């Protein structure tokens, strides 16, 4: 009897050991397959992208060294991407975020400085389709250096989403847009924009006046705060997709809305020229002037990139006092 019991005990222990070892074996096997599973989730180094000109381009999934040729450098900076090189000759003196330009090499504005671009060893080049700085013919030269993608000058949010797609920063683009919309809600209440109130934006450069369409600083008024463009601006500029147009002093009142925003340079000469005009009868005849609804805005705010827009949210209440 004791022999039988002992034999049964041995069988039971042996069975438990087999089960335990089998379990260990399955764990070991699962552990061994884990790296392979992880490898399958790694993004490919390159992907195919079709740009605004219809070019099919093999671009890096995550670009490391970007060259940017447009005027909306804040698009990249808002996504956490600092390009190796950009067209800084003009915008570096004009933008509201000079503190963010450190470490970015100037690659020239009027035409591509190909030697400079080559020396930076980019893995992606972004080119403004509208040819803000570079000519369309520069595309053929740039694409020989690195994958080159053209893009359209769309409204801020749409343009940022396109940039997010190109740079592998979709989530960052969506987050910025949602955060910005949240901040705008408070600003609208602070400024107190009423339904139907119209606004106009003029640029004073020396003795010349230009009226803005829905671009630059005007976008924060129309698209963000909810001012309505003055009827003449909508008819002659916005409906025709014009960013700006020159306007003579005599017809300026026709373009003026309930609120008038006058963009001027920060230097004293430009301000003096603008102030002298305020003494002329044509300026005094504008309704917004009589109602003291005229605001001087430094030209550094005349961009519609995300960084400028975000900083402007903090400054606009002060500027409108």
mmCIF file of C-alpha atoms in Angstrom:
data_model
loop_
_atom_site.group_PDB
_atom_site.id
_atom_site.type_symbol
_atom_site.label_atom_id
_atom_site.label_comp_id
_atom_site.label_asym_id
_atom_site.label_seq_id
_atom_site.Cartn_x
_atom_site.Cartn_y
_atom_site.Cartn_z
ATOM 1 C CA UNK A 1 0.000 0.000 0.000
ATOM 2 C CA UNK A 2 2.811 2.399 0.967
ATOM 3 C CA UNK A 3 4.607 1.562 -2.253
ATOM 4 C CA UNK A 4 1.454 2.404 -4.228
ATOM 5 C CA UNK A 5 1.013 5.729 -2.433
ATOM 6 C CA UNK A 6 4.657 6.642 -2.980
ATOM 7 C CA UNK A 7 4.374 5.845 -6.670
ATOM 8 C CA UNK A 8 1.270 8.045 -6.997
ATOM 9 C CA UNK A 9 3.013 10.895 -5.231
ATOM 10 C CA UNK A 10 5.959 10.676 -7.623
ATOM 11 C CA UNK A 11 3.593 10.707 -10.617
ATOM 12 C CA UNK A 12 1.792 13.785 -9.240
ATOM 13 C CA UNK A 13 5.036 15.709 -8.650
ATOM 14 C CA UNK A 14 6.324 14.738 -12.069
ATOM 15 C CA UNK A 15 3.095 15.944 -13.687
ATOM 16 C CA UNK A 16 3.310 19.290 -11.891
ATOM 17 C CA UNK A 17 6.919 19.755 -13.023
ATOM 18 C CA UNK A 18 5.939 19.023 -16.619
ATOM 19 C CA UNK A 19 3.120 21.553 -16.434
ATOM 20 C CA UNK A 20 5.421 24.132 -14.848
ATOM 21 C CA UNK A 21 8.171 23.580 -17.414
ATOM 22 C CA UNK A 22 5.622 23.772 -20.221
ATOM 23 C CA UNK A 23 4.493 27.092 -18.861
ATOM 24 C CA UNK A 24 8.093 28.311 -18.702
ATOM 25 C CA UNK A 25 8.614 27.106 -22.249
ATOM 26 C CA UNK A 26 5.647 29.089 -23.488
ATOM 27 C CA UNK A 27 6.845 32.180 -21.633
ATOM 28 C CA UNK A 28 10.300 31.789 -23.126
ATOM 29 C CA UNK A 29 8.836 31.397 -26.575
ATOM 30 C CA UNK A 30 6.636 34.447 -26.153
ATOM 31 C CA UNK A 31 9.565 36.506 -24.913
ATOM 32 C CA UNK A 32 11.616 35.464 -27.891
ATOM 33 C CA UNK A 33 8.961 36.650 -30.331
ATOM 34 C CA UNK A 34 8.458 40.040 -28.674
ATOM 35 C CA UNK A 35 11.380 41.829 -30.448
ATOM 36 C CA UNK A 36 10.073 40.678 -33.812
ATOM 37 C CA UNK A 37 6.656 42.068 -32.928
ATOM 38 C CA UNK A 38 8.215 45.382 -31.986
ATOM 39 C CA UNK A 39 10.234 45.509 -35.186
ATOM 40 C CA UNK A 40 7.056 45.269 -37.224
ATOM 41 C CA UNK A 41 5.882 48.573 -35.676
ATOM 42 C CA UNK A 42 9.005 50.529 -36.624
ATOM 43 C CA UNK A 43 8.227 53.174 -39.247
ATOM 44 C CA UNK A 44 9.960 52.863 -42.610
ATOM 45 C CA UNK A 45 12.788 55.326 -43.213
ATOM 46 C CA UNK A 46 11.054 56.800 -46.275
ATOM 47 C CA UNK A 47 7.575 57.172 -47.698
ATOM 48 C CA UNK A 48 5.961 58.424 -50.885
ATOM 49 C CA UNK A 49 4.376 61.870 -50.853
ATOM 50 C CA UNK A 50 2.551 63.774 -53.612
ATOM 51 C CA UNK A 51 3.061 67.531 -53.281
ATOM 52 C CA UNK A 52 1.005 70.532 -54.405
ATOM 53 C CA UNK A 53 2.565 70.485 -57.877
ATOM 54 C CA UNK A 54 1.781 66.813 -58.366
ATOM 55 C CA UNK A 55 5.373 65.668 -57.877
ATOM 56 C CA UNK A 56 5.647 62.186 -56.370
ATOM 57 C CA UNK A 57 8.569 62.371 -53.961
ATOM 58 C CA UNK A 58 10.284 59.863 -51.678
ATOM 59 C CA UNK A 59 10.672 61.778 -48.428
ATOM 60 C CA UNK A 60 12.024 60.835 -44.982
ATOM 61 C CA UNK A 61 9.380 59.646 -42.540
ATOM 62 C CA UNK A 62 11.105 61.777 -39.922
ATOM 63 C CA UNK A 63 13.315 64.415 -41.548
ATOM 64 C CA UNK A 64 16.403 65.368 -39.555
ATOM 65 C CA UNK A 65 17.783 68.334 -41.547
ATOM 66 C CA UNK A 66 15.192 70.499 -43.285
ATOM 67 C CA UNK A 67 15.681 73.442 -45.646
ATOM 68 C CA UNK A 68 12.777 75.922 -45.790
ATOM 69 C CA UNK A 69 12.396 78.580 -48.529
ATOM 70 C CA UNK A 70 9.109 80.293 -47.625
ATOM 71 C CA UNK A 71 8.004 83.237 -45.482
ATOM 72 C CA UNK A 72 6.018 81.279 -42.877
ATOM 73 C CA UNK A 73 8.896 79.865 -40.873
ATOM 74 C CA UNK A 74 6.676 79.814 -37.796
ATOM 75 C CA UNK A 75 4.821 76.851 -39.328
ATOM 76 C CA UNK A 76 7.842 74.633 -38.689
ATOM 77 C CA UNK A 77 8.799 76.162 -35.355
ATOM 78 C CA UNK A 78 5.295 75.618 -33.974
ATOM 79 C CA UNK A 79 5.696 71.908 -34.740
ATOM 80 C CA UNK A 80 9.006 71.733 -32.908
ATOM 81 C CA UNK A 81 11.076 71.616 -36.101
ATOM 82 C CA UNK A 82 14.007 74.029 -36.403
ATOM 83 C CA UNK A 83 15.260 73.944 -40.004
ATOM 84 C CA UNK A 84 18.963 73.769 -40.746
ATOM 85 C CA UNK A 85 18.534 76.579 -43.268
ATOM 86 C CA UNK A 86 15.879 79.069 -44.344
ATOM 87 C CA UNK A 87 15.379 82.203 -46.444
ATOM 88 C CA UNK A 88 16.109 84.688 -43.652
ATOM 89 C CA UNK A 89 17.334 87.761 -45.505
ATOM 90 C CA UNK A 90 13.957 89.517 -45.377
ATOM 91 C CA UNK A 91 11.906 87.845 -42.665
ATOM 92 C CA UNK A 92 14.645 87.806 -40.025
ATOM 93 C CA UNK A 93 14.276 91.593 -39.744
ATOM 94 C CA UNK A 94 10.481 91.517 -39.762
ATOM 95 C CA UNK A 95 9.130 88.601 -37.730
ATOM 96 C CA UNK A 96 7.884 88.742 -34.144
ATOM 97 C CA UNK A 97 10.056 85.811 -33.030
ATOM 98 C CA UNK A 98 13.729 86.708 -33.682
ATOM 99 C CA UNK A 99 14.619 84.782 -30.521
ATOM 100 C CA UNK A 100 13.724 81.525 -32.272
ATOM 101 C CA UNK A 101 15.993 82.028 -35.296
ATOM 102 C CA UNK A 102 19.275 81.247 -33.543
ATOM 103 C CA UNK A 103 21.052 78.337 -35.209
ATOM 104 C CA UNK A 104 19.208 78.624 -38.544
ATOM 105 C CA UNK A 105 21.494 79.336 -41.516
ATOM 106 C CA UNK A 106 20.455 81.924 -44.109
ATOM 107 C CA UNK A 107 20.265 80.317 -47.564
ATOM 108 C CA UNK A 108 19.333 83.449 -49.516
ATOM 109 C CA UNK A 109 16.034 84.979 -50.614
ATOM 110 C CA UNK A 110 15.981 86.080 -54.244
ATOM 111 C CA UNK A 111 17.541 82.925 -55.616
ATOM 112 C CA UNK A 112 18.732 79.656 -54.168
ATOM 113 C CA UNK A 113 22.269 79.677 -52.804
ATOM 114 C CA UNK A 114 22.897 76.141 -53.961
ATOM 115 C CA UNK A 115 26.373 75.911 -52.461
ATOM 116 C CA UNK A 116 24.997 76.874 -49.067
ATOM 117 C CA UNK A 117 22.134 74.398 -49.358
ATOM 118 C CA UNK A 118 24.527 71.582 -50.331
ATOM 119 C CA UNK A 119 26.844 72.379 -47.407
ATOM 120 C CA UNK A 120 23.967 71.905 -44.945
ATOM 121 C CA UNK A 121 23.384 68.342 -46.216
ATOM 122 C CA UNK A 122 19.571 68.418 -45.971
ATOM 123 C CA UNK A 123 17.413 65.330 -46.181
ATOM 124 C CA UNK A 124 14.293 67.374 -47.075
ATOM 125 C CA UNK A 125 13.673 70.725 -48.804
ATOM 126 C CA UNK A 126 10.368 72.604 -48.519
ATOM 127 C CA UNK A 127 9.575 75.074 -51.301
ATOM 128 C CA UNK A 128 6.749 77.621 -51.359
ATOM 129 C CA UNK A 129 4.721 76.859 -54.480
ATOM 130 C CA UNK A 130 3.777 80.511 -54.829
ATOM 131 C CA UNK A 131 7.415 81.424 -55.307
ATOM 132 C CA UNK A 132 7.493 83.954 -52.468
ATOM 133 C CA UNK A 133 11.279 83.938 -52.708
ATOM 134 C CA UNK A 134 12.564 81.231 -55.029
ATOM 135 C CA UNK A 135 11.521 80.858 -58.644
ATOM 136 C CA UNK A 136 9.740 77.725 -59.828
ATOM 137 C CA UNK A 137 12.774 76.937 -61.968
ATOM 138 C CA UNK A 138 14.809 76.529 -58.749
ATOM 139 C CA UNK A 139 12.886 73.331 -58.050
ATOM 140 C CA UNK A 140 14.897 71.327 -60.595
ATOM 141 C CA UNK A 141 18.164 72.415 -58.968
ATOM 142 C CA UNK A 142 16.979 71.802 -55.405
ATOM 143 C CA UNK A 143 15.596 68.323 -56.047
ATOM 144 C CA UNK A 144 19.076 67.215 -57.151
ATOM 145 C CA UNK A 145 20.346 68.027 -53.653
ATOM 146 C CA UNK A 146 17.583 66.395 -51.572
ATOM 147 C CA UNK A 147 13.913 65.362 -51.846
ATOM 148 C CA UNK A 148 12.061 68.626 -52.520
ATOM 149 C CA UNK A 149 8.388 69.164 -51.720
ATOM 150 C CA UNK A 150 6.273 72.136 -52.851
ATOM 151 C CA UNK A 151 3.344 73.404 -50.794
ATOM 152 C CA UNK A 152 0.553 75.965 -51.230
ATOM 153 C CA UNK A 153 0.034 79.078 -49.113
ATOM 154 C CA UNK A 154 -3.218 77.893 -47.592
ATOM 155 C CA UNK A 155 -4.953 79.443 -44.564
ATOM 156 C CA UNK A 156 -3.005 78.905 -41.356
ATOM 157 C CA UNK A 157 -4.750 75.818 -39.982
ATOM 158 C CA UNK A 158 -4.853 73.980 -43.318
ATOM 159 C CA UNK A 159 -1.245 74.881 -44.060
ATOM 160 C CA UNK A 160 -0.128 73.682 -40.639
ATOM 161 C CA UNK A 161 -1.867 70.337 -41.147
ATOM 162 C CA UNK A 162 -0.100 69.927 -44.496
ATOM 163 C CA UNK A 163 3.237 70.705 -42.858
ATOM 164 C CA UNK A 164 2.424 68.249 -40.096
ATOM 165 C CA UNK A 165 1.781 65.582 -42.712
ATOM 166 C CA UNK A 166 5.020 66.271 -44.578
ATOM 167 C CA UNK A 167 7.158 66.379 -41.430
ATOM 168 C CA UNK A 168 5.528 63.463 -39.602
ATOM 169 C CA UNK A 169 4.053 65.864 -37.034
ATOM 170 C CA UNK A 170 0.301 65.418 -37.514
ATOM 171 C CA UNK A 171 -0.467 65.092 -33.823
ATOM 172 C CA UNK A 172 1.551 68.206 -33.004
ATOM 173 C CA UNK A 173 -0.328 70.180 -35.671
ATOM 174 C CA UNK A 174 -3.730 69.073 -34.412
ATOM 175 C CA UNK A 175 -2.769 69.832 -30.817
ATOM 176 C CA UNK A 176 -1.582 73.334 -31.674
ATOM 177 C CA UNK A 177 -4.829 74.103 -33.507
ATOM 178 C CA UNK A 178 -6.998 72.869 -30.634
ATOM 179 C CA UNK A 179 -4.954 74.772 -28.045
ATOM 180 C CA UNK A 180 -5.116 77.953 -30.109
ATOM 181 C CA UNK A 181 -8.899 77.747 -30.488
ATOM 182 C CA UNK A 182 -9.180 77.442 -26.723
ATOM 183 C CA UNK A 183 -7.122 80.596 -26.157
ATOM 184 C CA UNK A 184 -9.164 82.553 -28.705
ATOM 185 C CA UNK A 185 -12.377 82.087 -26.738
ATOM 186 C CA UNK A 186 -11.034 84.172 -23.877
ATOM 187 C CA UNK A 187 -9.614 86.847 -26.172
ATOM 188 C CA UNK A 188 -12.930 87.423 -27.940
ATOM 189 C CA UNK A 189 -14.567 88.169 -24.617
ATOM 190 C CA UNK A 190 -11.762 90.497 -23.567
ATOM 191 C CA UNK A 191 -11.861 92.568 -26.756
ATOM 192 C CA UNK A 192 -15.637 92.443 -27.066
ATOM 193 C CA UNK A 193 -16.147 92.012 -30.819
ATOM 194 C CA UNK A 194 -19.810 92.440 -31.764
ATOM 195 C CA UNK A 195 -21.557 90.606 -34.603
ATOM 196 C CA UNK A 196 -21.437 92.498 -37.861
ATOM 197 C CA UNK A 197 -18.674 94.932 -36.909
ATOM 198 C CA UNK A 198 -16.342 95.541 -39.846
ATOM 199 C CA UNK A 199 -12.606 96.047 -39.881
ATOM 200 C CA UNK A 200 -9.910 97.070 -42.341
ATOM 201 C CA UNK A 201 -6.143 96.699 -42.376
ATOM 202 C CA UNK A 202 -3.893 99.199 -44.140
ATOM 203 C CA UNK A 203 -0.112 99.229 -44.473
ATOM 204 C CA UNK A 204 1.672 102.563 -44.500
ATOM 205 C CA UNK A 205 5.110 102.311 -46.159
ATOM 206 C CA UNK A 206 6.625 105.765 -46.543
ATOM 207 C CA UNK A 207 3.967 107.745 -48.383
ATOM 208 C CA UNK A 208 2.320 104.708 -49.958
ATOM 209 C CA UNK A 209 -0.804 102.977 -48.647
ATOM 210 C CA UNK A 210 -1.752 99.346 -49.197
ATOM 211 C CA UNK A 211 -4.968 97.645 -48.177
ATOM 212 C CA UNK A 212 -4.824 94.031 -46.988
ATOM 213 C CA UNK A 213 -7.096 91.197 -48.082
ATOM 214 C CA UNK A 214 -7.494 88.154 -45.847
ATOM 215 C CA UNK A 215 -3.789 87.609 -45.246
ATOM 216 C CA UNK A 216 -1.173 88.431 -42.653
ATOM 217 C CA UNK A 217 -2.472 90.405 -39.683
ATOM 218 C CA UNK A 218 -5.955 90.597 -41.225
ATOM 219 C CA UNK A 219 -6.503 86.861 -40.712
ATOM 220 C CA UNK A 220 -6.517 87.263 -36.930
ATOM 221 C CA UNK A 221 -9.246 89.879 -37.283
ATOM 222 C CA UNK A 222 -11.467 88.026 -39.729
ATOM 223 C CA UNK A 223 -10.817 84.338 -39.088
ATOM 224 C CA UNK A 224 -9.970 84.445 -35.376
ATOM 225 C CA UNK A 225 -11.805 87.344 -33.740
ATOM 226 C CA UNK A 226 -14.785 87.387 -36.087
ATOM 227 C CA UNK A 227 -14.668 90.908 -37.503
ATOM 228 C CA UNK A 228 -16.340 91.239 -40.916
ATOM 229 C CA UNK A 229 -14.176 92.574 -43.776
ATOM 230 C CA UNK A 230 -15.261 95.979 -45.031
ATOM 231 C CA UNK A 231 -17.500 95.388 -48.114
ATOM 232 C CA UNK A 232 -15.071 97.018 -50.551
ATOM 233 C CA UNK A 233 -12.228 94.811 -49.268
ATOM 234 C CA UNK A 234 -14.295 91.682 -49.675
ATOM 235 C CA UNK A 235 -15.365 92.581 -53.213
ATOM 236 C CA UNK A 236 -12.057 93.776 -54.618
ATOM 237 C CA UNK A 237 -9.519 91.683 -52.713
ATOM 238 C CA UNK A 238 -10.820 88.699 -50.767
ATOM 239 C CA UNK A 239 -13.259 87.474 -53.432
ATOM 240 C CA UNK A 240 -10.437 87.722 -55.970
ATOM 241 C CA UNK A 241 -7.945 85.993 -53.682
ATOM 242 C CA UNK A 242 -5.647 89.028 -53.564
ATOM 243 C CA UNK A 243 -3.403 89.315 -50.506
ATOM 244 C CA UNK A 244 -3.027 93.108 -50.762
ATOM 245 C CA UNK A 245 -3.319 96.016 -53.180
ATOM 246 C CA UNK A 246 -2.180 99.600 -53.295
ATOM 247 C CA UNK A 247 -4.787 102.269 -52.643
ATOM 248 C CA UNK A 248 -4.711 106.036 -53.128
ATOM 249 C CA UNK A 249 -5.389 108.328 -50.192
ATOM 250 C CA UNK A 250 -8.488 109.728 -51.865
ATOM 251 C CA UNK A 251 -10.350 106.399 -52.002
ATOM 252 C CA UNK A 252 -9.103 105.085 -48.671
ATOM 253 C CA UNK A 253 -12.429 105.875 -46.892
ATOM 254 C CA UNK A 254 -14.213 103.494 -49.283
ATOM 255 C CA UNK A 255 -12.171 100.585 -47.872
ATOM 256 C CA UNK A 256 -12.426 101.587 -44.216
ATOM 257 C CA UNK A 257 -14.510 99.556 -41.777
ATOM 258 C CA UNK A 258 -15.830 100.304 -38.301
ATOM 259 C CA UNK A 259 -12.330 99.587 -36.996
ATOM 260 C CA UNK A 260 -9.160 100.623 -38.765
ATOM 261 C CA UNK A 261 -5.821 98.887 -38.137
ATOM 262 C CA UNK A 262 -2.828 100.747 -39.534
ATOM 263 C CA UNK A 263 0.379 98.737 -39.919
ATOM 264 C CA UNK A 264 3.563 100.805 -39.730
ATOM 265 C CA UNK A 265 7.260 100.157 -39.214
ATOM 266 C CA UNK A 266 8.625 100.624 -35.723
ATOM 267 C CA UNK A 267 11.190 103.200 -36.811
ATOM 268 C CA UNK A 268 10.531 106.865 -36.164
ATOM 269 C CA UNK A 269 10.552 107.924 -39.827
ATOM 270 C CA UNK A 270 7.737 105.556 -40.733
ATOM 271 C CA UNK A 271 5.712 106.534 -37.679
ATOM 272 C CA UNK A 272 6.193 110.232 -38.449
ATOM 273 C CA UNK A 273 4.979 109.669 -42.026
ATOM 274 C CA UNK A 274 1.906 107.848 -40.756
ATOM 275 C CA UNK A 275 1.171 110.459 -38.094
ATOM 276 C CA UNK A 276 1.438 113.309 -40.583
ATOM 277 C CA UNK A 277 -1.218 111.675 -42.716
ATOM 278 C CA UNK A 278 -3.601 111.577 -39.755
ATOM 279 C CA UNK A 279 -3.803 115.367 -39.943
ATOM 280 C CA UNK A 280 -5.152 115.320 -43.502
ATOM 281 C CA UNK A 281 -8.836 115.878 -44.141
ATOM 282 C CA UNK A 282 -9.323 112.579 -46.020
ATOM 283 C CA UNK A 283 -8.178 110.657 -42.976
ATOM 284 C CA UNK A 284 -10.337 112.671 -40.588
ATOM 285 C CA UNK A 285 -13.383 111.964 -42.762
ATOM 286 C CA UNK A 286 -13.243 108.242 -41.973
ATOM 287 C CA UNK A 287 -15.911 107.129 -39.498
ATOM 288 C CA UNK A 288 -13.496 104.890 -37.570
ATOM 289 C CA UNK A 289 -11.251 107.910 -36.972
ATOM 290 C CA UNK A 290 -14.108 110.009 -35.608
ATOM 291 C CA UNK A 291 -15.038 107.136 -33.271
ATOM 292 C CA UNK A 292 -11.406 106.698 -32.159
ATOM 293 C CA UNK A 293 -11.349 103.147 -33.532
ATOM 294 C CA UNK A 294 -7.906 103.451 -35.133
ATOM 295 C CA UNK A 295 -5.019 101.278 -33.934
ATOM 296 C CA UNK A 296 -1.346 101.416 -34.919
ATOM 297 C CA UNK A 297 0.139 97.928 -35.274
ATOM 298 C CA UNK A 298 3.864 97.182 -35.847
ATOM 299 C CA UNK A 299 4.443 95.422 -39.171
ATOM 300 C CA UNK A 300 6.098 92.472 -37.411
ATOM 301 C CA UNK A 301 2.568 91.219 -36.725
ATOM 302 C CA UNK A 302 1.709 91.097 -40.434
ATOM 303 C CA UNK A 303 2.289 87.326 -40.722
ATOM 304 C CA UNK A 304 -0.192 84.498 -40.284
ATOM 305 C CA UNK A 305 2.099 81.701 -39.132
ATOM 306 C CA UNK A 306 1.233 79.908 -35.848
ATOM 307 C CA UNK A 307 4.026 81.444 -33.764
ATOM 308 C CA UNK A 308 3.067 85.007 -34.756
ATOM 309 C CA UNK A 309 -0.617 84.311 -34.186
ATOM 310 C CA UNK A 310 -0.019 82.812 -30.765
ATOM 311 C CA UNK A 311 2.157 85.692 -29.594
ATOM 312 C CA UNK A 312 -0.302 88.186 -31.041
ATOM 313 C CA UNK A 313 -3.068 86.815 -28.821
ATOM 314 C CA UNK A 314 -1.144 88.145 -25.831
ATOM 315 C CA UNK A 315 -0.252 91.481 -27.435
ATOM 316 C CA UNK A 316 -3.482 92.432 -29.197
ATOM 317 C CA UNK A 317 -5.406 93.597 -26.101
ATOM 318 C CA UNK A 318 -2.471 95.917 -25.271
ATOM 319 C CA UNK A 319 -2.226 97.185 -28.849
ATOM 320 C CA UNK A 320 -5.947 97.920 -28.953
ATOM 321 C CA UNK A 321 -5.858 100.086 -25.842
#
